Amino acid sequence: MADNSVDSTVSMDKLVSLCKRRGYIYQSSEIYGGLASAWDYGPLGVELKKRIQNFWWREMTQLHENIVGLDAAVMMHPRVWEASGHVENFHDPLVDCKQCRQRFREDQLSEEAASAHRCPECGGELTEARQFNLMFSTHLGPVAEDGSLVYLRPETAQGIYVNFKNVYQTSRQKIPFGIAQVGKAFRNEITTKSFIFRTCEFEQMEMQFFVHPSEDERWFEYWKAERFAFYEKLGIRARKLRFHQHGEGELAHYAKIAFDIEYEFPFGWKELEGIHNRTDFDLKRHMEFSGKDLSFLDDQRGERYVPYVIETSAGLTRTLLTVLADAYEEEEVGGEQRVVLKLHPRVAPVTLGVFPLVKKDGLADMARELEQSLRQDVSTFYDQGGAIGRRYRRQDEIGTPYCVTVDYQSKDDGTVTLRHRDSMKQERVKMTEIVGVLNQATADYKREE
Ligand code: GAP
């Protein structure tokens, strides 16, 4: 058992180091010295990302009969971004230090640095703020002409709005209904510190819920509560989550009201997801710019109207950082330090470690065979190298919630030792019952604090 000396305050340096060491996340183009703020997801990172995405997708689409999916192109007609207001409004105020040449977002400077107009790093004088558009642009086709300009989407939401009519006509949805999408988004961020928290290329999980204008407040409250609960189901500790309501100066150009769900990262409380009441702003702007009618004829109400949109906008890569930061713990066990990722079993990249107690006497063959058969149902990892305690520690460090060990008794009665990651408790289970026992343990999982 742990000696109760648990340290759950992770430092970013430790997390970054674990991510690299164990194959979660690597610096992009590392052999060339790395590309600032770009990261690659290794074998475990890609599994974790897919599991978070699949969990979100299941929660949003499979469990809601009135939410359907979409996968729109990253590049869209340039008029989309004029209509959305991004060409005109998607700016950050950029200031440079005249001395050390570092760049900052003026609105993110400390009060002290902002009022003195001094660099927070070296104290040098800052330039006047310039408005800097965050969208990346490129050209479609071999020749860069005015007409070929396209942007990489800075949010996935617009792909949903421009397909609103396609989707409701082809999926026979009636208002209220939602469209969900997961995909890459790109922003030329000025400051990209804090590992994968803010990057120029990232992934979003967005859902736009179309409602009658008179029902916007009710649905806004509904989605606020649903989305908060999502993070708890993902295994994030509730005490590390809170809402933050956007004040007048913070509201995006499209929002009537907005709440962020914030997480207490090692570098402070920061936004994890935004829930916005975007009113009919986007659909009306696309009607204006495209000349197409995007209103909805509501048979039940006998009324034609442009629906309001309640948006839930989560960062997939930011959620992954949250999951890892929240899961990281260091414990004293028997005088030694154990690093453990207390990931929820439903998202852990490896569900089950399978070990033979020793390699000899046919135990390795038996364990191998067991692992191969279990692969059909759970993600497994076979390990026969080193002392059993070390094998457990290796799995703890990557967050594997369960391990089974095949020993001499297994040969006699077909049972194995099942060891639980968090409590380190062990029990005997029949090999034929492992999958059922794991499924139940995952359904019942609750992290002890
Ligand atoms: N469609 C609305 C929208 O994009 P946002 O608040 O700008 O709203 C939503 O972004 C979420 O996307 C954020 O809460 C965050 O999780 C994620 N996100 C935004 N910019 C990001 C970046 N540069 N790197 C990583 N994640 C980002």
Coordinates of C-alpha atoms and ligand atoms in Angstrom, one line a residue:
M1 CA 0.0 0.0 0.0
A2 CA 1.1 3.6 -0.5
D3 CA 2.4 5.3 2.6
N4 CA -0.1 8.1 2.1
S5 CA 2.6 10.5 1.1
V6 CA 1.1 11.4 -2.2
D7 CA 2.3 14.3 -4.3
S8 CA -0.3 15.1 -6.9
T9 CA 1.1 18.5 -7.9
V10 CA 2.9 17.8 -11.1
S11 CA 5.5 20.2 -12.4
M12 CA 5.4 20.7 -16.2
D13 CA 9.1 19.7 -16.5
K14 CA 8.3 16.3 -14.9
L15 CA 5.3 15.8 -17.1
V16 CA 7.2 16.7 -20.3
S17 CA 10.0 14.4 -19.4
L18 CA 7.7 11.5 -18.7
C19 CA 5.8 12.1 -22.0
K20 CA 9.0 11.9 -23.9
R21 CA 10.5 9.0 -22.0
R22 CA 7.5 6.8 -22.3
G23 CA 6.4 7.7 -25.8
Y24 CA 3.4 10.0 -25.2
I25 CA 4.6 13.2 -26.8
Y26 CA 7.8 14.3 -28.6
Q27 CA 9.1 17.6 -29.8
S28 CA 8.3 18.0 -33.5
S29 CA 11.3 17.6 -35.8
E30 CA 13.5 17.0 -32.8
I31 CA 16.5 15.7 -34.8
Y32 CA 16.6 19.1 -36.5
G33 CA 16.6 21.0 -33.3
G34 CA 12.8 21.0 -33.0
L35 CA 10.1 23.3 -34.2
A36 CA 8.8 25.7 -31.6
S37 CA 5.4 24.9 -30.3
A38 CA 4.8 21.8 -32.5
W39 CA 4.5 18.4 -31.0
D40 CA 4.2 14.8 -32.2
Y41 CA 2.1 12.2 -30.5
G42 CA 4.0 8.9 -29.9
P43 CA 2.6 5.4 -29.6
L44 CA 0.9 6.0 -26.2
G45 CA 0.0 9.6 -27.0
V46 CA -1.9 8.7 -30.1
E47 CA -3.8 6.0 -28.3
L48 CA -4.7 8.4 -25.5
K49 CA -5.8 11.0 -28.0
K50 CA -8.0 8.6 -29.9
R51 CA -9.6 7.3 -26.7
I52 CA -10.5 10.8 -25.5
Q53 CA -11.9 11.6 -28.9
N54 CA -13.9 8.4 -29.1
F55 CA -15.3 9.0 -25.6
W56 CA -16.3 12.5 -26.6
W57 CA -17.8 11.3 -29.8
R58 CA -19.8 8.6 -28.0
E59 CA -21.0 11.0 -25.4
M60 CA -22.1 13.6 -27.9
T61 CA -23.5 11.6 -30.8
Q62 CA -24.2 8.0 -29.8
L63 CA -25.9 9.0 -26.6
H64 CA -27.9 11.9 -28.1
E65 CA -30.3 10.8 -30.9
N66 CA -30.5 14.5 -32.0
I67 CA -26.8 15.0 -32.6
V68 CA -25.1 13.9 -35.8
G69 CA -21.5 14.1 -37.0
L70 CA -19.7 15.9 -39.7
D71 CA -16.1 16.0 -41.0
A72 CA -15.7 19.2 -43.1
A73 CA -12.5 20.2 -45.0
V74 CA -9.8 22.2 -43.3
M75 CA -9.7 24.6 -46.2
M76 CA -12.9 26.4 -47.1
H77 CA -14.0 29.2 -49.4
P78 CA -12.3 32.4 -48.3
R79 CA -15.6 34.2 -48.0
V80 CA -16.4 31.9 -45.1
W81 CA -13.9 33.8 -43.0
E82 CA -15.1 37.2 -44.1
A83 CA -18.7 36.2 -43.1
S84 CA -17.6 34.7 -39.8
G85 CA -15.8 37.9 -38.8
H86 CA -12.4 36.2 -38.5
V87 CA -10.7 38.3 -41.3
E88 CA -11.9 41.5 -39.5
N89 CA -11.8 40.5 -35.9
F90 CA -9.5 37.5 -35.2
H91 CA -6.6 39.6 -34.0
D92 CA -4.3 39.6 -31.0
P93 CA -2.3 42.7 -30.0
L94 CA 1.4 42.0 -30.6
V95 CA 4.2 43.8 -28.8
D96 CA 8.0 43.3 -29.3
C97 CA 10.7 43.9 -26.8
K98 CA 13.2 46.4 -28.4
Q99 CA 16.0 44.9 -26.4
C100 CA 15.7 41.1 -26.3
R101 CA 13.3 40.9 -29.3
Q102 CA 10.9 38.6 -27.6
R103 CA 7.2 38.9 -28.6
F104 CA 4.2 39.0 -26.3
R105 CA 0.5 39.3 -26.5
E106 CA -0.2 42.7 -24.9
D107 CA -3.4 41.4 -23.3
Q108 CA -1.5 38.7 -21.6
L109 CA 1.2 40.9 -19.9
S110 CA 1.1 41.2 -16.2
E111 CA -0.5 44.4 -14.9
E112 CA 2.9 45.6 -13.9
A113 CA 4.6 45.0 -17.3
A114 CA 1.6 46.4 -19.1
S115 CA 1.5 49.6 -17.2
A116 CA 5.2 50.2 -17.3
H117 CA 5.2 49.1 -21.0
R118 CA 8.3 47.0 -20.2
C119 CA 9.4 43.5 -21.2
P120 CA 8.5 40.9 -18.6
E121 CA 11.7 39.0 -19.4
C122 CA 14.5 41.7 -19.5
G123 CA 12.8 44.9 -18.6
G124 CA 13.4 46.4 -22.1
E125 CA 11.0 48.9 -23.7
L126 CA 8.1 47.4 -25.6
T127 CA 6.9 48.6 -29.0
E128 CA 3.4 49.9 -29.5
A129 CA 0.9 47.1 -30.0
R130 CA 0.2 46.0 -33.6
Q131 CA -3.0 44.0 -34.4
F132 CA -2.0 40.6 -35.7
N133 CA -4.4 38.2 -37.5
L134 CA -4.1 34.7 -36.2
M135 CA -5.2 32.9 -39.3
F136 CA -2.7 31.1 -41.5
S137 CA -3.1 31.8 -45.1
T138 CA -1.9 29.9 -48.2
H139 CA -2.7 29.7 -51.9
L140 CA -4.6 27.0 -53.7
G141 CA -3.0 26.0 -57.0
P142 CA 0.5 26.5 -58.3
V143 CA 0.4 30.3 -58.8
A144 CA -0.2 32.7 -55.9
E145 CA -2.9 35.0 -57.1
D146 CA -5.4 37.1 -55.3
G147 CA -8.3 34.7 -56.1
S148 CA -6.4 31.7 -54.8
L149 CA -6.1 32.8 -51.2
V150 CA -7.3 30.3 -48.6
Y151 CA -7.0 30.1 -44.9
L152 CA -6.4 27.1 -42.6
R153 CA -9.5 27.0 -40.4
P154 CA -8.9 28.6 -37.0
E155 CA -12.0 26.8 -35.6
T156 CA -14.0 23.8 -36.8
A157 CA -17.3 25.5 -36.2
Q158 CA -17.7 27.2 -39.5
G159 CA -17.7 23.9 -41.4
I160 CA -20.8 23.1 -39.4
Y161 CA -22.6 26.4 -40.1
V162 CA -22.0 26.2 -43.9
N163 CA -23.3 22.7 -43.9
F164 CA -26.3 23.4 -41.6
K165 CA -28.9 23.1 -44.4
N166 CA -27.2 20.0 -46.0
V167 CA -27.3 18.2 -42.7
Y168 CA -30.8 19.0 -41.6
Q169 CA -32.1 18.1 -45.1
T170 CA -30.3 14.9 -45.4
S171 CA -30.5 13.6 -41.8
R172 CA -34.1 14.7 -41.3
Q173 CA -33.3 16.3 -38.0
K174 CA -35.7 18.8 -36.4
I175 CA -34.8 21.6 -34.2
P176 CA -33.4 21.3 -31.5
F177 CA -30.6 19.3 -32.9
G178 CA -26.8 19.4 -33.0
I179 CA -23.8 18.7 -35.3
A180 CA -20.6 17.5 -33.8
Q181 CA -17.1 17.6 -35.4
V182 CA -13.6 16.8 -34.4
G183 CA -10.6 18.1 -36.4
K184 CA -7.5 20.1 -36.7
A185 CA -7.6 23.9 -36.3
F186 CA -4.7 26.3 -36.9
R187 CA -3.8 29.6 -35.2
N188 CA -0.6 31.6 -35.6
E189 CA -0.4 32.1 -31.8
I190 CA 2.1 34.7 -30.6
T191 CA 2.8 33.0 -27.3
T192 CA 3.0 29.2 -27.3
K193 CA 4.4 28.3 -24.0
S194 CA 3.3 25.5 -21.6
F195 CA 3.9 22.3 -23.7
I196 CA 0.8 21.4 -25.8
F197 CA -1.5 23.9 -24.0
R198 CA -1.4 26.5 -26.7
T199 CA 0.0 25.4 -30.1
C200 CA -0.4 26.6 -33.6
E201 CA -1.8 23.3 -34.8
F202 CA -4.3 21.7 -32.5
E203 CA -7.5 19.7 -32.5
Q204 CA -10.9 20.7 -31.5
M205 CA -14.0 18.8 -30.5
E206 CA -16.9 21.1 -31.3
M207 CA -20.7 20.7 -31.2
Q208 CA -23.1 23.3 -32.5
F209 CA -26.6 22.9 -31.1
F210 CA -29.4 24.6 -33.1
V211 CA -32.3 25.8 -31.0
H212 CA -35.4 28.1 -31.3
P213 CA -34.3 31.6 -30.3
S214 CA -36.8 31.6 -27.3
E215 CA -35.1 28.5 -25.9
D216 CA -31.4 29.6 -26.0
E217 CA -31.0 30.2 -22.3
R218 CA -32.5 26.8 -21.3
W219 CA -30.2 24.9 -23.7
F220 CA -27.2 27.0 -22.7
E221 CA -27.7 25.9 -19.1
Y222 CA -28.2 22.3 -20.2
W223 CA -25.0 22.1 -22.1
K224 CA -23.0 23.9 -19.4
A225 CA -23.9 21.2 -17.0
E226 CA -23.4 18.3 -19.5
R227 CA -20.0 19.5 -20.5
F228 CA -18.8 19.9 -16.9
A229 CA -20.0 16.4 -16.1
F230 CA -18.1 15.1 -19.2
Y231 CA -14.7 16.0 -17.6
E232 CA -15.7 14.2 -14.4
K233 CA -16.6 11.1 -16.4
L234 CA -13.2 11.4 -18.1
G235 CA -11.7 11.1 -14.6
I236 CA -10.7 14.7 -14.0
R237 CA -11.0 15.6 -10.3
A238 CA -13.9 18.0 -9.8
R239 CA -12.0 20.2 -7.4
K240 CA -9.6 21.1 -10.2
L241 CA -12.4 22.3 -12.5
R242 CA -14.5 25.5 -12.4
F243 CA -16.6 27.8 -14.5
H244 CA -15.5 31.2 -15.6
Q245 CA -18.0 33.6 -17.1
H246 CA -16.6 35.9 -19.8
G247 CA -16.9 39.6 -18.9
E248 CA -17.8 42.3 -21.4
G249 CA -14.2 42.8 -22.6
E250 CA -13.6 39.0 -23.1
L251 CA -16.6 38.1 -25.1
A252 CA -15.8 36.9 -28.7
H253 CA -17.4 39.0 -31.5
Y254 CA -20.1 36.3 -32.0
A255 CA -21.1 35.6 -28.4
K256 CA -24.1 36.8 -26.3
I257 CA -22.9 34.9 -23.3
A258 CA -20.0 32.6 -22.7
F259 CA -18.6 30.4 -20.0
D260 CA -15.3 28.6 -19.9
I261 CA -14.7 25.4 -18.1
E262 CA -11.3 26.0 -16.5
Y263 CA -8.8 23.5 -15.1
E264 CA -6.1 24.3 -12.6
F265 CA -3.0 23.5 -14.5
P266 CA 0.5 23.6 -12.9
F267 CA 0.7 27.1 -14.4
G268 CA -2.6 28.3 -13.1
W269 CA -6.4 28.2 -13.9
K270 CA -6.8 28.1 -17.7
E271 CA -9.5 27.5 -20.2
L272 CA -10.2 24.0 -21.2
E273 CA -13.5 24.4 -23.1
G274 CA -15.8 27.3 -24.1
I275 CA -19.6 27.2 -24.1
H276 CA -21.0 30.0 -26.1
N277 CA -24.4 31.3 -27.0
R278 CA -23.6 32.4 -30.6
T279 CA -27.2 33.5 -31.3
D280 CA -28.1 33.6 -35.0
F281 CA -24.9 35.6 -35.7
D282 CA -23.1 32.9 -37.8
L283 CA -26.1 31.6 -39.8
K284 CA -27.3 35.2 -40.6
R285 CA -23.8 36.3 -41.7
H286 CA -23.5 33.3 -44.0
M287 CA -27.0 34.1 -45.4
E288 CA -25.8 37.6 -46.1
F289 CA -22.4 36.7 -47.6
S290 CA -23.6 33.6 -49.6
G291 CA -27.0 34.9 -50.6
K292 CA -28.5 31.5 -49.6
D293 CA -31.4 31.0 -47.2
L294 CA -30.4 29.2 -44.1
S295 CA -33.6 29.6 -42.2
F296 CA -35.5 26.6 -40.9
L297 CA -39.1 25.8 -41.4
D298 CA -40.4 24.4 -38.1
D299 CA -43.5 22.3 -38.9
Q300 CA -44.3 21.8 -35.2
R301 CA -44.3 25.5 -34.5
G302 CA -45.6 26.5 -37.9
E303 CA -42.9 29.1 -38.1
R304 CA -39.8 29.9 -40.2
Y305 CA -36.8 31.3 -38.3
V306 CA -33.0 31.4 -38.2
P307 CA -32.0 29.2 -35.2
Y308 CA -29.8 30.3 -32.4
V309 CA -26.6 28.2 -31.8
I310 CA -25.3 27.0 -28.5
E311 CA -21.7 25.9 -29.0
T312 CA -19.6 23.6 -26.9
S313 CA -16.0 24.0 -28.0
A314 CA -13.3 21.8 -26.4
G315 CA -9.7 21.4 -27.3
L316 CA -8.8 17.7 -27.9
T317 CA -5.1 18.2 -27.4
R318 CA -5.7 20.5 -24.5
T319 CA -7.9 17.9 -22.9
L320 CA -5.2 15.4 -23.4
L321 CA -2.8 17.7 -21.5
T322 CA -5.4 18.0 -18.7
V323 CA -5.9 14.3 -18.5
L324 CA -2.1 13.7 -18.1
A325 CA -1.5 16.6 -15.7
D326 CA -4.4 15.5 -13.5
A327 CA -3.4 11.9 -13.5
Y328 CA 0.2 12.4 -12.5
E329 CA 1.1 11.4 -9.0
E330 CA 4.3 10.6 -7.0
E331 CA 4.0 8.3 -4.0
E332 CA 6.3 6.8 -1.5
V333 CA 5.9 3.0 -1.5
G334 CA 8.1 0.9 0.8
G335 CA 10.7 3.6 0.9
E336 CA 10.8 4.0 -2.9
Q337 CA 9.2 6.5 -5.1
R338 CA 6.4 5.4 -7.4
V339 CA 5.4 7.6 -10.4
V340 CA 1.9 6.7 -11.4
L341 CA -0.6 8.1 -13.9
K342 CA -4.0 7.6 -12.5
L343 CA -5.7 7.7 -15.8
H344 CA -9.3 6.7 -16.0
P345 CA -9.3 3.0 -17.2
R346 CA -11.6 4.0 -20.1
V347 CA -8.9 6.2 -21.7
A348 CA -5.7 4.5 -20.6
P349 CA -3.6 3.5 -23.7
V350 CA -2.9 0.1 -22.3
T351 CA -5.7 -1.5 -20.3
L352 CA -3.9 -4.7 -19.1
G353 CA -0.3 -5.7 -18.6
V354 CA 0.2 -9.4 -18.8
F355 CA 3.3 -11.0 -17.1
P356 CA 4.6 -14.5 -16.4
L357 CA 6.0 -14.6 -12.8
V358 CA 9.1 -16.2 -14.3
K359 CA 10.1 -17.1 -17.8
K360 CA 10.7 -20.8 -17.1
D361 CA 8.5 -23.9 -16.5
G362 CA 6.1 -23.0 -19.3
L363 CA 4.8 -19.8 -17.5
A364 CA 6.0 -17.5 -20.3
D365 CA 4.2 -19.5 -23.0
M366 CA 1.0 -19.6 -20.9
A367 CA 1.1 -15.8 -20.3
R368 CA 1.8 -15.2 -24.0
E369 CA -1.1 -17.3 -25.0
L370 CA -3.4 -15.5 -22.5
E371 CA -2.3 -12.1 -23.7
Q372 CA -2.9 -13.1 -27.3
S373 CA -6.5 -14.2 -26.5
L374 CA -7.2 -11.1 -24.4
R375 CA -6.1 -8.8 -27.3
Q376 CA -9.5 -9.4 -28.9
D377 CA -11.2 -7.5 -26.1
V378 CA -8.8 -5.2 -24.4
S379 CA -5.6 -3.4 -25.2
T380 CA -2.8 -5.5 -23.7
F381 CA 1.0 -5.3 -23.2
Y382 CA 3.1 -8.4 -22.6
D383 CA 6.2 -8.0 -20.4
Q384 CA 8.5 -10.7 -19.1
G385 CA 11.6 -8.6 -18.5
G386 CA 13.0 -7.9 -15.0
A387 CA 11.6 -8.3 -11.5
I388 CA 7.8 -8.3 -11.2
G389 CA 7.9 -5.2 -9.1
R390 CA 9.7 -3.3 -11.8
R391 CA 7.3 -4.5 -14.4
Y392 CA 4.4 -3.1 -12.3
R393 CA 6.2 0.2 -11.9
R394 CA 6.7 0.5 -15.7
Q395 CA 3.0 0.0 -16.2
D396 CA 2.1 2.4 -13.4
E397 CA 4.2 5.1 -15.0
I398 CA 2.2 4.9 -18.3
G399 CA -1.1 4.6 -16.5
T400 CA -2.0 0.9 -17.1
P401 CA -4.9 0.3 -14.7
Y402 CA -4.6 -3.5 -14.4
C403 CA -1.9 -6.1 -14.6
V404 CA -2.3 -9.9 -14.4
T405 CA 0.5 -12.3 -13.5
V406 CA 0.6 -16.0 -14.5
D407 CA 2.2 -18.1 -11.8
Y408 CA 2.5 -21.7 -10.8
Q409 CA -1.0 -21.8 -9.3
S410 CA -2.3 -20.7 -12.7
K411 CA -1.2 -24.1 -14.1
D412 CA -3.2 -25.9 -11.4
D413 CA -6.5 -23.9 -11.2
G414 CA -6.6 -21.5 -14.2
T415 CA -6.4 -18.4 -12.1
V416 CA -4.1 -15.4 -12.2
T417 CA -3.2 -12.5 -9.9
L418 CA -5.0 -9.3 -10.9
R419 CA -3.3 -6.2 -9.6
H420 CA -5.1 -2.8 -9.5
R421 CA -2.9 0.2 -10.3
D422 CA -4.2 2.8 -7.8
S423 CA -4.6 0.7 -4.7
M424 CA -2.0 -1.9 -5.7
K425 CA -4.4 -4.5 -4.2
Q426 CA -4.2 -8.0 -5.7
E427 CA -6.9 -10.6 -6.1
R428 CA -7.2 -14.0 -7.8
V429 CA -9.4 -14.2 -10.8
K430 CA -10.1 -17.0 -13.3
M431 CA -8.5 -16.5 -16.7
T432 CA -11.8 -17.0 -18.4
E433 CA -13.4 -14.2 -16.3
I434 CA -10.7 -11.5 -16.8
V435 CA -12.6 -9.5 -19.4
G436 CA -15.8 -9.4 -17.4
V437 CA -13.9 -8.4 -14.2
L438 CA -12.1 -5.6 -16.0
N439 CA -15.2 -4.3 -17.6
Q440 CA -16.9 -4.1 -14.3
A441 CA -13.9 -2.5 -12.5
T442 CA -13.8 0.1 -15.3
A443 CA -17.5 0.9 -15.0
D444 CA -17.1 1.2 -11.2
Y445 CA -13.8 3.1 -11.3
K446 CA -13.5 6.0 -8.9
R447 CA -10.2 7.7 -8.1
E448 CA -9.4 7.8 -4.5
E449 CA -8.1 11.2 -3.3
Ligands
GAP1 N1 -15.4 27.8 -32.0 C1 -15.1 28.5 -30.8 C2 -13.7 28.5 -30.5 O1 -12.9 28.1 -31.2 P1 -12.1 29.1 -28.6 O2 -12.3 29.5 -27.1 O3 -11.2 30.0 -29.4 O4 -13.5 28.9 -29.2 C3 -12.1 26.6 -28.1 O5 -11.4 27.7 -28.6 C4 -11.1 25.6 -27.4 O6 -10.1 25.2 -28.4 C5 -10.4 26.2 -26.2 O7 -11.1 26.1 -25.1 C6 -9.1 25.3 -26.2 O8 -9.4 24.1 -25.5 C7 -8.9 25.0 -27.7 N2 -7.9 25.9 -28.2 C8 -8.0 27.1 -28.7 N3 -6.8 27.6 -29.1 C9 -5.9 26.6 -28.9 C10 -4.5 26.5 -29.2 N4 -3.8 27.5 -29.8 N5 -3.9 25.4 -28.8 C11 -4.6 24.4 -28.3 N6 -5.9 24.4 -28.0 C12 -6.6 25.5 -28.4

